[in-house]
Short mmCIF file of C-alpha atoms in Angstrom, two decimals:
data_model
loop_
_atom_site.label_atom_id
_atom_site.label_comp_id
_atom_site.label_asym_id
_atom_site.label_seq_id
_atom_site.Cartn_x
_atom_site.Cartn_y
_atom_site.Cartn_z
CA GLY A 1 100.99 2.82 -5.04
CA PHE A 2 102.48 -0.22 -6.49
CA HIS A 3 104.47 0.07 -9.86
CA CYS A 4 104.27 -3.07 -11.97
CA PRO A 5 107.60 -3.47 -13.42
CA ARG A 6 106.32 -5.71 -16.14
CA CYS A 7 103.38 -3.68 -17.43
CA GLY A 8 104.07 -0.08 -15.92
CA VAL A 9 100.69 0.20 -14.31
CA VAL A 10 100.53 2.12 -10.85
CA ILE A 11 98.06 0.32 -8.47
CA THR A 12 97.09 2.24 -5.04
CA ASP A 13 94.96 -0.55 -3.59
CA PRO A 14 97.28 -2.94 -2.00
CA GLU A 15 94.89 -6.25 -2.49
CA LYS A 16 94.47 -5.19 -6.09
CA ALA A 17 98.28 -4.86 -6.50
CA ILE A 18 98.77 -8.28 -5.01
CA TYR A 19 96.00 -9.71 -7.26
CA HIS A 20 97.87 -7.97 -10.25
CA LEU A 21 101.10 -9.37 -9.37
CA ALA A 22 99.87 -12.81 -8.99
CA GLU A 23 98.27 -12.54 -12.58
CA GLU A 24 101.87 -11.47 -13.87
CA ILE A 25 103.61 -14.19 -12.37
CA ASN A 26 101.20 -16.66 -13.58
CA LYS A 27 101.77 -15.18 -17.12
CA ALA A 28 105.50 -15.62 -16.54
CA LEU A 29 105.24 -18.89 -15.44
CA ASP A 30 102.92 -20.06 -18.42
CA HIS A 31 105.36 -18.46 -20.70
CA LEU A 32 108.44 -20.35 -19.27
CA GLY A 33 106.58 -23.61 -18.96
CA LYS A 34 105.59 -23.15 -22.91
CA ARG A 35 109.16 -22.51 -23.85
CA PRO A 36 110.92 -25.54 -25.42
CA GLU A 37 113.88 -26.97 -23.54
#
């Protein structure tokens, strides 16, 4: 399965793993975007 390095969840379904990774990336980008320069 896929082990998410950010939250530690293990996902066996490849499609769900891709979707989860996309969510994590979106969260990371939002966090970076909101960080003051």
